[in-house]
Coordinates of C-alpha atoms in Angstrom, one line a residue:
M1 CA -5.1 -5.0 43.2
M2 CA -4.7 -2.4 45.9
M3 CA -4.1 0.5 43.5
L4 CA -7.2 -0.6 41.5
L5 CA -9.3 -0.2 44.6
Q6 CA -7.7 3.0 45.6
L7 CA -8.3 4.5 42.1
Q8 CA -11.7 3.2 42.0
D9 CA -12.5 4.9 45.3
Y10 CA -10.9 8.1 44.3
I11 CA -12.9 8.5 41.0
Q12 CA -16.2 7.4 42.8
K13 CA -15.7 10.2 45.4
H14 CA -14.8 12.7 42.9
H15 CA -17.1 11.7 40.2
V16 CA -15.2 13.3 37.2
V17 CA -11.4 13.4 37.3
S18 CA -8.7 14.2 34.8
L19 CA -5.7 11.9 34.0
E20 CA -3.6 14.6 35.4
E21 CA -5.3 14.9 38.6
L22 CA -4.8 11.0 39.1
V23 CA -1.2 11.1 38.3
A24 CA -0.6 14.0 40.8
H25 CA -2.7 12.2 43.4
F26 CA -1.2 8.8 43.2
Q27 CA 2.5 9.8 42.2
V28 CA 2.6 7.3 39.5
P29 CA 3.3 7.4 35.8
P30 CA 0.4 8.0 33.4
A31 CA 0.8 4.7 31.7
M32 CA 0.3 2.8 34.9
I33 CA -2.9 4.8 35.8
E34 CA -4.2 4.2 32.2
L35 CA -3.6 0.5 32.5
I36 CA -5.6 0.4 35.6
L37 CA -8.4 2.7 34.1
S38 CA -8.7 0.4 31.2
Q39 CA -9.7 -2.5 33.6
L40 CA -12.3 -0.1 35.1
I41 CA -13.6 0.9 31.9
R42 CA -13.8 -2.6 30.5
K43 CA -15.9 -3.6 33.8
G44 CA -18.0 -0.6 33.1
R45 CA -17.4 1.2 36.3
V46 CA -15.5 4.2 34.6
K47 CA -16.3 6.1 31.3
K48 CA -13.6 7.8 29.5
I49 CA -14.5 11.3 28.3
I50 CA -12.6 13.2 25.7
P51 CA -14.0 16.8 25.5
S52 CA -13.5 19.0 22.4
R53 CA -10.5 21.6 22.7
C54 CA -11.7 24.8 24.6
G55 CA -9.5 26.9 22.1
S56 CA -6.3 27.2 20.3
C57 CA -4.0 28.4 23.1
H58 CA -2.7 24.9 23.7
Q59 CA -1.8 25.8 27.4
C60 CA -3.5 22.6 28.7
G61 CA -1.5 19.4 28.9
S62 CA -2.7 16.6 26.9
H63 CA -3.5 14.7 30.3
A64 CA -5.8 17.5 31.4
L65 CA -8.1 16.9 28.4
V66 CA -8.9 13.5 29.1
L67 CA -11.5 13.1 31.7
Y68 CA -12.9 9.8 33.6
E69 CA -16.2 9.7 34.9
W70 CA -17.7 7.2 37.5
R71 CA -20.6 5.3 36.2
I72 CA -23.5 5.3 38.8
N73 CA -25.1 2.1 37.6
N74 CA -21.6 0.2 37.0
A75 CA -23.3 -1.8 34.2
I76 CA -21.0 -4.0 32.2
P77 CA -21.4 -2.8 28.5
S78 CA -23.3 -5.5 26.3
N79 CA -20.4 -6.0 24.0
D80 CA -18.0 -7.0 26.8
Q81 CA -17.3 -10.6 26.5
S82 CA -15.8 -11.0 29.8
A83 CA -19.0 -11.0 31.5
Q84 CA -19.9 -14.3 29.9

């Protein structure tokens, strides 16, 4: 629970972060971060953004291409059944 709150606070403070940033900051495996992020996404607090590739150099790691954005209104999506 504490990790969820810490992750939530970090994203809220920075507005948009990459998975790579989160892994570096919290020093935990990407799978653990993604598990917590999935909860925040399901609750409507965070939005996953997958930008198009910037070019064909392939120098960016795959984690750098996935971004997570804090949703200001934190609305639960209407198709989320957990709110009912």
